[in-house]
Coordinates of C-alpha atoms and ligand atoms in Angstrom, one line a residue:
Chain J
M168 CA 196.5 -133.3 -99.0
T169 CA 200.1 -132.5 -98.1
G170 CA 201.8 -130.4 -100.7
N171 CA 205.4 -130.2 -101.7
S172 CA 206.9 -129.1 -98.4
G173 CA 210.5 -129.8 -98.3
N174 CA 211.0 -130.3 -102.0
G175 CA 214.5 -131.5 -102.0
G176 CA 214.8 -131.9 -105.8
N177 CA 214.9 -135.2 -107.5
S178 CA 217.9 -136.6 -105.8
S179 CA 216.0 -137.2 -102.5
G180 CA 212.6 -137.1 -104.1
I181 CA 209.6 -134.9 -103.5
R182 CA 207.9 -135.4 -100.2
V183 CA 204.2 -135.8 -101.2
A184 CA 202.4 -137.2 -98.3
S185 CA 202.6 -139.1 -95.1
L186 CA 201.8 -142.8 -95.2
D187 CA 198.9 -142.2 -92.8
D188 CA 197.3 -139.8 -95.4
I189 CA 196.5 -142.7 -97.7
P190 CA 194.4 -145.6 -96.4
E191 CA 195.3 -149.0 -97.8
G192 CA 193.5 -149.6 -101.1
E193 CA 193.2 -145.9 -101.9
G194 CA 195.2 -143.2 -103.6
I195 CA 195.8 -139.5 -103.9
A196 CA 196.7 -137.3 -106.9
I197 CA 199.7 -135.1 -106.9
S198 CA 199.4 -132.1 -109.2
S199 CA 201.7 -131.8 -112.2
K200 CA 202.6 -128.4 -110.9
I201 CA 204.3 -130.1 -108.0
T202 CA 205.7 -133.1 -109.9
G203 CA 206.8 -131.1 -112.9
T204 CA 205.5 -133.9 -115.2
E205 CA 203.0 -133.6 -118.0
D206 CA 200.3 -135.5 -116.1
D207 CA 199.4 -135.5 -112.5
I208 CA 200.8 -138.5 -110.6
A209 CA 198.7 -140.9 -108.6
I210 CA 200.2 -142.2 -105.4
L211 CA 198.5 -145.5 -104.8
R212 CA 198.6 -147.7 -101.7
D213 CA 198.0 -151.4 -102.3
D214 CA 196.1 -153.4 -99.7
D215 CA 199.3 -154.9 -98.5
G216 CA 200.4 -151.4 -97.5
T217 CA 203.0 -150.8 -100.2
C218 CA 203.1 -147.5 -102.2
W219 CA 203.3 -147.1 -105.9
A220 CA 203.0 -144.2 -108.4
L221 CA 201.5 -144.0 -111.8
N222 CA 200.4 -141.3 -114.2
D223 CA 197.1 -140.2 -112.8
T224 CA 195.0 -140.0 -116.0
C225 CA 193.6 -143.3 -117.3
T226 CA 194.9 -143.9 -120.8
H227 CA 191.4 -144.9 -122.0
E228 CA 189.2 -141.9 -121.1
T229 CA 189.7 -138.9 -118.8
A230 CA 189.5 -140.3 -115.2
S231 CA 191.7 -140.1 -112.2
L232 CA 193.4 -143.4 -111.2
A233 CA 193.9 -141.9 -107.7
E234 CA 190.1 -142.3 -107.3
G235 CA 190.3 -145.9 -108.4
W236 CA 190.1 -149.2 -106.5
V237 CA 193.6 -150.5 -105.5
E238 CA 193.9 -154.2 -104.8
D239 CA 196.3 -157.1 -105.4
G240 CA 198.9 -155.2 -107.4
D241 CA 196.4 -153.4 -109.7
V242 CA 194.5 -150.2 -109.7
E243 CA 191.0 -150.3 -111.3
C244 CA 189.9 -147.1 -113.1
P245 CA 186.8 -145.5 -111.5
L246 CA 185.1 -145.0 -114.9
H247 CA 185.3 -148.2 -116.9
S248 CA 187.3 -150.5 -114.7
S249 CA 190.4 -150.7 -116.9
R250 CA 193.1 -152.2 -114.7
F251 CA 196.8 -151.2 -114.6
N252 CA 199.7 -153.0 -112.9
L253 CA 200.9 -150.8 -110.0
K254 CA 204.6 -151.7 -110.5
T255 CA 204.9 -151.6 -114.3
G256 CA 201.9 -149.5 -115.4
K257 CA 201.0 -152.2 -117.9
V258 CA 197.3 -152.8 -118.8
D259 CA 196.0 -155.8 -116.9
G260 CA 192.4 -155.3 -118.1
L261 CA 190.5 -153.7 -120.9
P262 CA 189.1 -151.3 -122.1
A263 CA 192.4 -149.4 -121.8
T264 CA 194.9 -150.7 -124.4
V265 CA 197.8 -148.3 -123.8
D266 CA 200.1 -148.8 -120.8
T267 CA 200.6 -146.0 -118.3
V268 CA 203.8 -144.6 -116.8
P269 CA 205.1 -145.8 -113.4
H270 CA 207.2 -143.6 -111.2
R271 CA 209.5 -144.5 -108.3
V272 CA 208.4 -143.9 -104.7
E273 CA 210.2 -144.4 -101.5
V274 CA 208.8 -144.5 -98.0
R275 CA 211.2 -143.1 -95.3
D276 CA 210.1 -142.6 -91.7
G277 CA 206.5 -142.8 -92.6
E278 CA 206.8 -140.1 -95.3
I279 CA 206.2 -140.8 -99.0
Y280 CA 208.8 -139.5 -101.4
L281 CA 208.2 -139.4 -105.2
F282 CA 210.8 -139.4 -107.9
P283 CA 208.9 -138.2 -111.0
G284 CA 210.2 -139.7 -114.2
E285 CA 212.3 -142.4 -112.5
R286 CA 211.3 -146.0 -113.1
P287 CA 210.5 -148.0 -110.0
Chain U
M253 CA 193.6 -183.5 -129.5
T254 CA 195.3 -180.2 -129.0
V255 CA 193.8 -177.3 -130.8
S256 CA 196.0 -175.8 -133.5
S257 CA 193.6 -173.5 -135.3
V258 CA 190.8 -171.2 -134.1
V259 CA 188.4 -169.0 -136.1
V260 CA 186.5 -166.3 -134.3
V261 CA 183.4 -164.9 -136.1
G262 CA 182.7 -161.3 -135.1
G263 CA 185.1 -158.5 -134.1
G264 CA 183.3 -156.9 -131.2
I265 CA 184.6 -156.9 -127.6
A266 CA 183.7 -160.5 -127.1
G267 CA 185.6 -161.7 -130.2
V268 CA 188.6 -159.5 -129.4
S269 CA 188.6 -160.7 -125.8
T270 CA 188.6 -164.3 -127.0
V271 CA 191.7 -163.9 -129.2
A272 CA 193.5 -161.8 -126.6
E273 CA 193.0 -164.3 -123.9
L274 CA 194.1 -167.2 -126.2
R275 CA 197.4 -165.5 -126.9
K276 CA 197.9 -164.3 -123.3
N277 CA 197.7 -167.9 -122.2
G278 CA 200.2 -169.2 -124.6
Y279 CA 198.1 -170.4 -127.5
A280 CA 200.6 -170.6 -130.4
G281 CA 198.4 -172.0 -133.2
E282 CA 196.6 -170.3 -136.1
L283 CA 194.2 -167.5 -135.0
T284 CA 191.7 -165.8 -137.3
L285 CA 189.3 -163.0 -136.4
L286 CA 186.5 -162.4 -139.0
T287 CA 184.5 -159.2 -139.0
I288 CA 182.4 -157.0 -141.2
D289 CA 183.5 -153.8 -139.4
P290 CA 186.5 -151.8 -140.8
F291 CA 188.3 -152.9 -137.7
P292 CA 187.2 -153.9 -134.2
Y293 CA 185.9 -150.9 -132.3
D294 CA 184.1 -150.3 -129.0
R295 CA 180.3 -149.8 -129.0
P296 CA 179.5 -148.0 -125.7
P297 CA 180.9 -144.6 -127.1
L298 CA 178.5 -144.8 -130.0
S299 CA 175.8 -143.2 -128.0
K300 CA 178.1 -141.0 -126.0
D301 CA 181.4 -139.3 -127.1
Y302 CA 181.4 -140.8 -130.6
L303 CA 177.9 -139.6 -131.3
L304 CA 178.8 -136.2 -129.8
G305 CA 181.8 -135.9 -132.2
A306 CA 184.3 -135.8 -129.4
K307 CA 185.9 -139.1 -130.5
D308 CA 186.5 -140.5 -134.0
L309 CA 186.5 -144.2 -135.0
E310 CA 190.3 -144.6 -134.6
S311 CA 190.1 -143.4 -131.0
I312 CA 187.5 -146.0 -130.1
A313 CA 189.5 -148.9 -131.7
L314 CA 189.5 -151.9 -129.4
Q315 CA 193.2 -152.5 -130.1
A316 CA 195.9 -150.5 -131.9
P317 CA 196.2 -151.6 -135.6
E318 CA 199.7 -153.2 -135.0
W319 CA 198.4 -155.3 -132.1
Y320 CA 196.9 -157.9 -134.5
S321 CA 200.1 -158.5 -136.3
E322 CA 202.1 -158.5 -133.1
Q323 CA 199.8 -161.1 -131.6
R324 CA 199.8 -163.0 -134.9
I325 CA 196.1 -162.6 -135.4
D326 CA 194.7 -162.7 -139.0
L327 CA 192.1 -160.0 -139.0
V328 CA 190.0 -160.9 -142.0
P329 CA 187.2 -158.7 -143.4
G330 CA 184.2 -160.7 -144.3
L331 CA 180.6 -161.8 -143.5
V332 CA 180.1 -165.3 -142.4
V333 CA 177.0 -166.8 -144.1
A334 CA 177.3 -170.5 -143.2
L335 CA 178.8 -172.8 -140.6
D336 CA 179.4 -176.5 -140.7
P337 CA 180.1 -177.6 -137.1
A338 CA 181.1 -181.2 -137.9
A339 CA 183.5 -180.2 -140.6
G340 CA 184.7 -177.2 -138.6
T341 CA 184.2 -174.8 -141.5
V342 CA 182.7 -171.3 -142.0
T343 CA 181.8 -169.9 -145.4
L344 CA 182.1 -166.2 -146.2
S345 CA 179.7 -164.3 -148.4
D346 CA 182.3 -164.2 -151.2
G347 CA 182.5 -168.0 -151.1
L348 CA 185.8 -168.3 -149.2
E349 CA 185.8 -171.2 -146.8
L350 CA 187.9 -171.4 -143.7
S351 CA 188.3 -174.4 -141.5
A352 CA 189.5 -174.7 -137.9
D353 CA 189.6 -177.0 -134.9
R354 CA 187.4 -174.6 -133.0
I355 CA 185.0 -172.0 -134.1
V356 CA 183.9 -169.2 -131.8
L357 CA 180.7 -167.3 -132.6
A358 CA 180.9 -163.7 -131.4
T359 CA 178.3 -162.1 -133.7
G360 CA 176.7 -159.8 -131.2
G361 CA 173.2 -158.5 -132.2
H362 CA 171.1 -156.0 -134.0
S363 CA 168.6 -153.3 -132.8
L364 CA 165.1 -154.5 -132.4
W365 CA 162.2 -152.8 -134.3
P366 CA 159.2 -152.0 -132.1
D367 CA 155.8 -153.1 -133.1
V368 CA 154.9 -149.8 -134.9
E369 CA 153.0 -149.3 -138.1
R370 CA 155.4 -147.8 -140.6
V371 CA 154.4 -146.0 -143.8
V372 CA 156.9 -144.5 -146.3
T373 CA 155.0 -141.9 -148.3
E374 CA 158.1 -140.4 -149.8
R375 CA 161.8 -141.1 -149.3
L376 CA 164.2 -138.3 -148.5
D377 CA 166.8 -137.5 -151.1
R378 CA 169.9 -139.5 -150.8
P379 CA 172.9 -137.4 -150.0
P380 CA 175.2 -136.7 -153.0
A381 CA 177.5 -139.7 -153.7
G382 CA 181.0 -139.3 -152.5
L383 CA 180.3 -137.2 -149.5
G384 CA 180.8 -140.2 -147.3
I385 CA 177.7 -139.3 -145.3
P386 CA 175.5 -142.3 -144.7
R387 CA 171.9 -141.3 -144.2
S388 CA 168.6 -142.9 -143.5
T389 CA 166.3 -142.2 -146.4
T390 CA 163.3 -142.8 -144.2
G391 CA 164.4 -140.6 -141.3
I392 CA 164.2 -143.6 -139.0
H393 CA 167.3 -144.8 -137.3
T394 CA 168.6 -147.5 -135.0
L395 CA 172.0 -147.4 -133.2
R396 CA 174.3 -150.4 -133.1
S397 CA 177.2 -149.6 -135.4
A398 CA 179.5 -146.7 -136.1
E399 CA 177.7 -146.2 -139.4
D400 CA 174.4 -145.9 -137.5
A401 CA 176.0 -143.3 -135.3
D402 CA 177.4 -141.4 -138.3
A403 CA 173.9 -141.3 -139.9
L404 CA 172.3 -140.1 -136.7
R405 CA 174.9 -137.5 -135.9
H406 CA 174.4 -136.1 -139.4
V407 CA 170.8 -135.1 -138.5
L408 CA 171.4 -134.0 -134.9
L409 CA 171.9 -130.4 -135.8
P410 CA 171.1 -127.5 -133.4
G411 CA 167.3 -127.2 -133.4
A412 CA 166.7 -130.5 -135.2
R413 CA 163.6 -132.3 -133.8
L414 CA 164.4 -135.9 -132.7
L415 CA 162.0 -138.5 -131.4
V416 CA 163.6 -141.2 -129.3
V417 CA 161.4 -144.3 -129.0
G418 CA 162.4 -146.2 -125.9
A419 CA 164.0 -144.6 -122.7
G420 CA 166.2 -147.5 -121.8
L421 CA 170.0 -147.2 -121.5
I422 CA 170.7 -146.3 -125.1
G423 CA 167.6 -144.1 -125.6
A424 CA 168.5 -142.0 -122.5
E425 CA 172.1 -141.7 -123.5
V426 CA 171.2 -140.5 -127.0
A427 CA 168.7 -138.0 -125.6
S428 CA 171.4 -136.6 -123.4
T429 CA 174.0 -136.4 -126.2
A430 CA 171.4 -134.9 -128.6
R431 CA 170.6 -132.1 -126.1
K432 CA 174.4 -131.4 -125.9
L433 CA 174.3 -131.0 -129.7
G434 CA 171.4 -128.6 -129.4
S435 CA 168.7 -130.8 -130.8
E436 CA 165.1 -130.8 -129.5
V437 CA 164.2 -134.2 -128.1
V438 CA 161.0 -136.0 -127.3
L439 CA 161.5 -139.3 -125.5
V440 CA 158.6 -141.8 -125.5
D441 CA 158.4 -144.9 -123.4
P442 CA 155.3 -146.7 -122.0
A443 CA 157.2 -147.7 -118.8
D444 CA 157.2 -145.3 -115.9
P445 CA 159.9 -145.2 -114.9
P446 CA 161.9 -147.1 -117.4
I447 CA 164.8 -149.4 -116.3
A448 CA 163.3 -149.9 -112.9
A449 CA 164.2 -153.6 -113.0
A450 CA 167.9 -152.8 -113.6
V451 CA 168.5 -149.9 -111.1
G452 CA 165.5 -150.1 -108.7
T453 CA 162.4 -147.9 -108.9
Q454 CA 163.7 -145.1 -106.7
V455 CA 166.9 -144.4 -108.8
A456 CA 165.1 -145.1 -112.0
A457 CA 162.5 -142.5 -111.2
W458 CA 165.1 -139.9 -110.4
L459 CA 167.2 -140.7 -113.4
H460 CA 164.1 -140.4 -115.6
S461 CA 163.2 -137.0 -114.1
L462 CA 166.6 -135.7 -115.3
H463 CA 165.3 -135.7 -118.9
A464 CA 162.9 -132.8 -118.1
V465 CA 165.5 -130.9 -116.2
H466 CA 167.7 -131.0 -119.3
G467 CA 165.0 -129.9 -121.7
V468 CA 163.9 -133.2 -123.0
E469 CA 160.1 -133.8 -123.2
A470 CA 159.6 -137.3 -121.7
V471 CA 156.2 -138.8 -122.6
T472 CA 154.8 -142.0 -121.0
A473 CA 153.1 -143.6 -124.0
T474 CA 153.7 -145.9 -127.0
V475 CA 154.3 -144.8 -130.5
E476 CA 151.6 -146.3 -132.8
K477 CA 152.6 -145.2 -136.3
L478 CA 155.5 -143.6 -138.0
E479 CA 155.0 -142.1 -141.4
S480 CA 158.1 -141.0 -143.5
T481 CA 157.3 -138.0 -145.6
R482 CA 159.3 -135.4 -147.4
A483 CA 158.6 -133.0 -144.5
G484 CA 159.9 -135.4 -141.9
V485 CA 158.7 -138.3 -139.9
V486 CA 155.1 -138.0 -138.7
A487 CA 154.7 -139.8 -135.4
H488 CA 151.4 -140.9 -134.0
I489 CA 151.8 -141.1 -130.2
A490 CA 149.1 -143.0 -128.3
G491 CA 146.7 -140.7 -126.5
E492 CA 147.7 -137.6 -128.5
T493 CA 145.1 -136.2 -130.9
E494 CA 147.5 -134.6 -133.3
P495 CA 150.5 -136.4 -134.8
R496 CA 153.9 -134.7 -134.5
T497 CA 156.5 -134.2 -137.1
F498 CA 160.2 -134.9 -136.5
D499 CA 163.4 -134.6 -138.5
A500 CA 164.6 -138.0 -137.3
V501 CA 163.4 -140.9 -135.2
L502 CA 165.7 -143.2 -133.2
L503 CA 164.3 -146.6 -132.3
A504 CA 165.9 -147.7 -129.1
V505 CA 163.8 -150.5 -127.8
G506 CA 166.5 -153.1 -127.3
M507 CA 168.5 -155.7 -129.2
A508 CA 168.2 -159.1 -130.6
P509 CA 171.1 -161.6 -130.8
D510 CA 172.5 -162.5 -134.2
T511 CA 171.9 -166.2 -134.4
A512 CA 171.0 -166.9 -138.0
V513 CA 174.2 -168.7 -138.9
A514 CA 174.1 -170.8 -135.7
K515 CA 170.4 -171.7 -136.2
A516 CA 170.9 -172.8 -139.8
A517 CA 173.8 -175.0 -138.6
G518 CA 171.5 -176.8 -136.3
L519 CA 172.9 -175.5 -133.0
E520 CA 170.4 -174.9 -130.2
V521 CA 169.2 -171.3 -130.3
D522 CA 166.8 -169.9 -127.7
N523 CA 167.0 -166.2 -127.2
G524 CA 170.7 -166.4 -128.1
V525 CA 173.0 -169.3 -129.1
V526 CA 172.7 -171.6 -126.1
V527 CA 176.0 -172.4 -124.4
D528 CA 177.0 -174.3 -121.3
D529 CA 179.1 -172.9 -118.4
H530 CA 182.2 -173.2 -120.6
Q531 CA 180.7 -171.2 -123.5
V532 CA 180.4 -174.4 -125.6
T533 CA 177.3 -174.7 -127.8
T534 CA 175.4 -177.9 -128.5
H535 CA 178.3 -178.8 -130.9
P536 CA 181.6 -179.4 -129.1
K537 CA 183.7 -177.7 -131.8
V538 CA 181.7 -174.5 -131.7
L539 CA 181.7 -172.0 -128.9
A540 CA 179.7 -168.8 -128.6
V541 CA 180.4 -165.6 -126.6
G542 CA 179.0 -162.1 -125.9
D543 CA 175.6 -160.6 -126.9
C544 CA 174.8 -163.4 -129.4
S545 CA 175.0 -166.1 -126.7
R546 CA 173.0 -167.1 -123.6
R547 CA 174.2 -169.4 -120.9
R548 CA 171.7 -172.2 -120.2
G549 CA 169.7 -171.4 -117.1
H550 CA 170.8 -167.7 -117.2
R551 CA 169.4 -164.5 -118.5
R552 CA 171.1 -163.2 -121.6
A553 CA 173.6 -160.5 -120.6
E554 CA 173.8 -157.5 -122.9
H555 CA 176.7 -155.7 -121.3
W556 CA 180.2 -154.9 -122.2
E557 CA 182.0 -156.6 -119.3
A558 CA 179.9 -159.8 -119.6
A559 CA 181.1 -160.1 -123.2
V560 CA 184.8 -159.8 -122.0
H561 CA 184.3 -162.5 -119.4
D562 CA 182.6 -164.8 -122.0
G563 CA 185.6 -164.4 -124.3
Q564 CA 188.0 -165.1 -121.6
R565 CA 186.1 -168.2 -120.5
A566 CA 185.8 -169.5 -124.1
A567 CA 189.6 -169.1 -124.6
R568 CA 190.3 -171.0 -121.5
T569 CA 187.9 -173.7 -122.4
I570 CA 189.7 -174.1 -125.7
L571 CA 193.1 -174.3 -124.0
G572 CA 191.8 -176.7 -121.3
I573 CA 192.7 -174.4 -118.4
D574 CA 190.7 -173.2 -115.4
P575 CA 188.0 -170.6 -116.2
P576 CA 188.3 -167.1 -114.7
A577 CA 186.7 -166.5 -111.4
E578 CA 182.9 -166.0 -111.7
T579 CA 181.8 -162.5 -110.8
V580 CA 178.4 -160.9 -110.5
H581 CA 177.4 -158.9 -113.6
W582 CA 178.3 -155.2 -113.9
F583 CA 177.6 -152.3 -116.2
W584 CA 177.8 -148.6 -116.5
T585 CA 175.8 -145.9 -118.3
D586 CA 176.3 -142.2 -118.6
R587 CA 173.8 -139.5 -119.0
Y588 CA 173.8 -135.7 -118.5
G589 CA 177.4 -135.8 -117.2
L590 CA 176.5 -138.4 -114.5
H591 CA 178.3 -141.8 -114.3
V592 CA 176.0 -144.6 -113.2
E593 CA 177.2 -148.1 -112.3
V594 CA 175.2 -151.1 -111.5
V595 CA 176.2 -154.5 -110.1
G596 CA 174.1 -157.5 -109.4
E597 CA 170.3 -157.5 -108.9
M598 CA 168.3 -154.6 -107.4
R599 CA 165.4 -156.9 -106.7
S600 CA 165.3 -160.5 -105.4
P601 CA 162.9 -162.7 -107.3
D602 CA 160.6 -163.3 -104.4
G603 CA 160.6 -159.7 -103.3
D604 CA 162.3 -160.5 -100.0
H605 CA 164.9 -157.8 -99.8
Q606 CA 165.7 -154.5 -98.2
T607 CA 166.8 -151.3 -99.9
V608 CA 169.6 -149.3 -98.2
V609 CA 170.5 -145.8 -99.4
R610 CA 174.0 -144.4 -98.7
G611 CA 173.8 -140.6 -99.1
V612 CA 170.7 -139.0 -100.6
V613 CA 169.0 -140.3 -103.8
G614 CA 169.2 -137.3 -106.2
E615 CA 172.3 -135.8 -104.7
P616 CA 175.3 -137.4 -106.3
P617 CA 177.5 -139.0 -105.2
F618 CA 175.1 -141.6 -103.7
S619 CA 174.6 -145.3 -103.8
V620 CA 171.8 -147.7 -103.2
F621 CA 172.3 -151.3 -102.0
T622 CA 169.9 -154.2 -102.1
L623 CA 170.3 -156.6 -99.2
R624 CA 168.8 -160.0 -98.7
G625 CA 169.3 -160.8 -95.0
E626 CA 172.9 -159.7 -94.4
R627 CA 174.1 -160.3 -97.9
V628 CA 174.3 -157.6 -100.6
I629 CA 172.8 -158.8 -103.9
G630 CA 173.0 -155.6 -105.9
A631 CA 174.0 -152.0 -105.9
V632 CA 173.7 -148.9 -108.0
A633 CA 175.9 -145.8 -107.6
V634 CA 175.8 -142.4 -109.2
D635 CA 179.2 -140.7 -109.4
D636 CA 180.4 -143.1 -106.6
P637 CA 181.9 -146.0 -108.5
N638 CA 183.9 -147.3 -105.6
A639 CA 180.7 -148.1 -103.8
V640 CA 179.8 -150.5 -106.6
R641 CA 183.3 -151.9 -106.6
A642 CA 183.0 -152.6 -102.9
A643 CA 179.5 -154.1 -103.4
R644 CA 180.7 -156.4 -106.1
R645 CA 183.4 -157.8 -103.8
M646 CA 180.8 -158.2 -101.0
I647 CA 178.6 -160.2 -103.4
D648 CA 181.4 -162.2 -104.9
R649 CA 182.9 -163.1 -101.5
G650 CA 179.6 -163.6 -99.7
V651 CA 180.5 -161.0 -97.0
D652 CA 177.9 -160.4 -94.3
V653 CA 177.2 -156.7 -93.7
R654 CA 174.8 -154.6 -91.6
A655 CA 172.3 -152.3 -93.3
S656 CA 173.2 -149.5 -90.8
D657 CA 176.9 -149.8 -91.7
L658 CA 176.1 -149.5 -95.5
A659 CA 173.9 -146.5 -94.9
D660 CA 176.5 -144.6 -92.9
P661 CA 178.6 -142.5 -95.3
A662 CA 181.3 -142.2 -92.6
K663 CA 181.8 -146.0 -92.6
N664 CA 184.5 -147.0 -95.1
L665 CA 183.1 -149.7 -97.4
R666 CA 186.5 -151.3 -97.7
S667 CA 186.7 -151.9 -94.0
L668 CA 183.3 -153.7 -94.1
L669 CA 184.8 -155.9 -96.8
R670 CA 187.6 -156.9 -94.5
G671 CA 185.0 -158.1 -92.1
Ligands
FAD797 C1 175.1 -147.6 -128.6 C2 175.5 -148.6 -127.5 C3 175.9 -148.2 -126.2 C4 176.3 -149.1 -125.3 N1 176.7 -148.7 -124.0 C5 177.1 -149.6 -123.1 C6 177.5 -149.1 -121.8 O1 177.5 -147.9 -121.5 N2 177.9 -150.0 -120.9 C7 177.8 -151.4 -121.2 O2 178.2 -152.2 -120.3 N3 177.4 -151.8 -122.4 C8 177.0 -151.0 -123.3 N4 176.6 -151.4 -124.6 C9 176.5 -152.9 -124.8 C10 177.9 -153.4 -125.3 O3 178.4 -152.6 -126.3 C11 177.6 -154.8 -125.9 O4 177.2 -155.6 -124.8 C12 178.9 -155.4 -126.5 O5 179.2 -154.6 -127.6 C13 178.7 -156.8 -126.9 O6 179.9 -157.3 -127.6 P1 179.8 -158.4 -128.6 O7 181.3 -158.6 -129.1 O8 179.1 -159.6 -128.1 O9 178.9 -157.9 -129.8 P2 179.1 -156.7 -130.8 O10 179.8 -155.6 -130.2 O11 177.8 -156.5 -131.5 O12 180.1 -157.3 -132.0 C14 179.7 -158.3 -132.9 C15 180.5 -158.2 -134.1 O13 180.3 -159.3 -135.0 C16 180.2 -158.8 -136.3 N5 179.4 -159.8 -137.0 C17 178.0 -160.1 -136.8 N6 177.6 -161.1 -137.6 C18 178.7 -161.4 -138.4 C19 178.9 -162.4 -139.4 N7 178.0 -163.2 -139.8 N8 180.2 -162.5 -139.9 C20 181.2 -161.7 -139.5 N9 181.0 -160.8 -138.6 C21 179.8 -160.6 -138.0 C22 179.5 -157.5 -136.1 O14 179.8 -156.7 -137.2 C23 180.3 -157.0 -134.9 O15 181.5 -156.4 -135.2 C24 176.2 -150.5 -125.6 C25 175.8 -150.9 -126.8 C26 175.5 -150.0 -127.8 C27 175.0 -150.5 -129.2

């Protein structure tokens, strides 16, 4: 997957991927080495085409949300199907009980820019 | 009459899902959750990370401790011994009586004992008081509660000899965890392969073959007699001339619903407290959810997610709002580091179905679909959970698919869903 080419700092965001890299309903994980955050960040593309970003590790057990099923404003964890709201990171379905952290993303000219630590 | 008080009996996932769904949908009345556990915790880890010692009880709590007060839920410790449906009361073992407009039974179940002759020649010493180590004094264990898991973990030392009776989901998970802990494991089951009805024969046979790969001796037989002695548990396995001695035995032959209170109250009980499509029992004030219940005309589900959905449905029935969308049943199980998910039925009742493999059985990730005509009716996936998520939506939405498309790993399953 595309790395951090053109890391312009947080003011313009980190370019993490092209929109075409992520099919609708899927996601990719961006390493914490690139994002500078504690956890990796999952870039998730809803089935309406919009892009969102959440901490990648499920708050329930160790699983990558980037490998989850994205649909209707939620991502479903690949391990036990906990659901998190793409916009707010809030738990929409058990077994997870702890909300996750959302990050701001912006799409410009078909490129996805991530603003780690900024709220959407 | 609007409902202004609800008592839920049993703090497993079904009971907790019921109270959560009530509050989520604006229920503002009194809400009491009764349970005999120290606090509501999750059961699936009991055979996995909790048994392994990688998780403690707090980390498998179903909700954070403060959640109950935030949600204004009275979490009351206690064992319910009697129910009076018409009066709307439950009685606890200490004599306390609680009344409510609606009572929800969420009592789960207990492990079954197989039909095995048992002899206790000599009991083992009890551990010294105060150590906090629960221990079976007969060397024979079952696994349903955290206490059960604590007792079992206490004996799963490196080199300990464990006999697991029953190679179903829980038996296989414990065998896998016990190997990780360094114990020697013999796994006995008369079925060959076990769980074929749930996951299909092909996948069941491969999953079962993993036991030997991981150093577990899998024996196709029944256990006829278990004798508890000071030297250990002496097991007589059918077809073997010499009995074998084990440090511990786990009986993992299934569960039975806890229905005693419902039965004594005159509610219909038939392999579970019988409920209608709204989780209502044969008395309109009493509902039942989760492993203790069975929907009329359906098989009793014994899985985590089914218990969640039951709780949600019951809450919505109480509030008089639309039930959640129906979905085909789903469960997961983990063994030897592999994550297995199953949705729907791998066999049609009349045998009129086709099996479609995506990938190669035995080389994860792979998945197997059961098709009836052009409709998916079930799927099993090993380390490929999104195949099961796609299958579930194909089933729920009644999407027509072609076997050749399912079998082609290059075909995106989501695109098949879009039709
Ligand atoms: C070891 C193990 C591993 C499992 N692994 C999986 C898995 O991997 N995937 C999966 O899908 N499912 C799994 N399951 C099944 C799943 O855990 C159950 O389906 C689920 O726990 C059912 O929830 P429940 O709330 O109906 O019942 P329970 O979880 O049994 O809860 C019932 C509660 O009611 C309490 N209670 C009972 N009687 C009374 C009374 N008279 N008064 C007060 N309280 C009472 C009990 O103490 C208990 O807390 C597993 C189960 C076990 C035991």
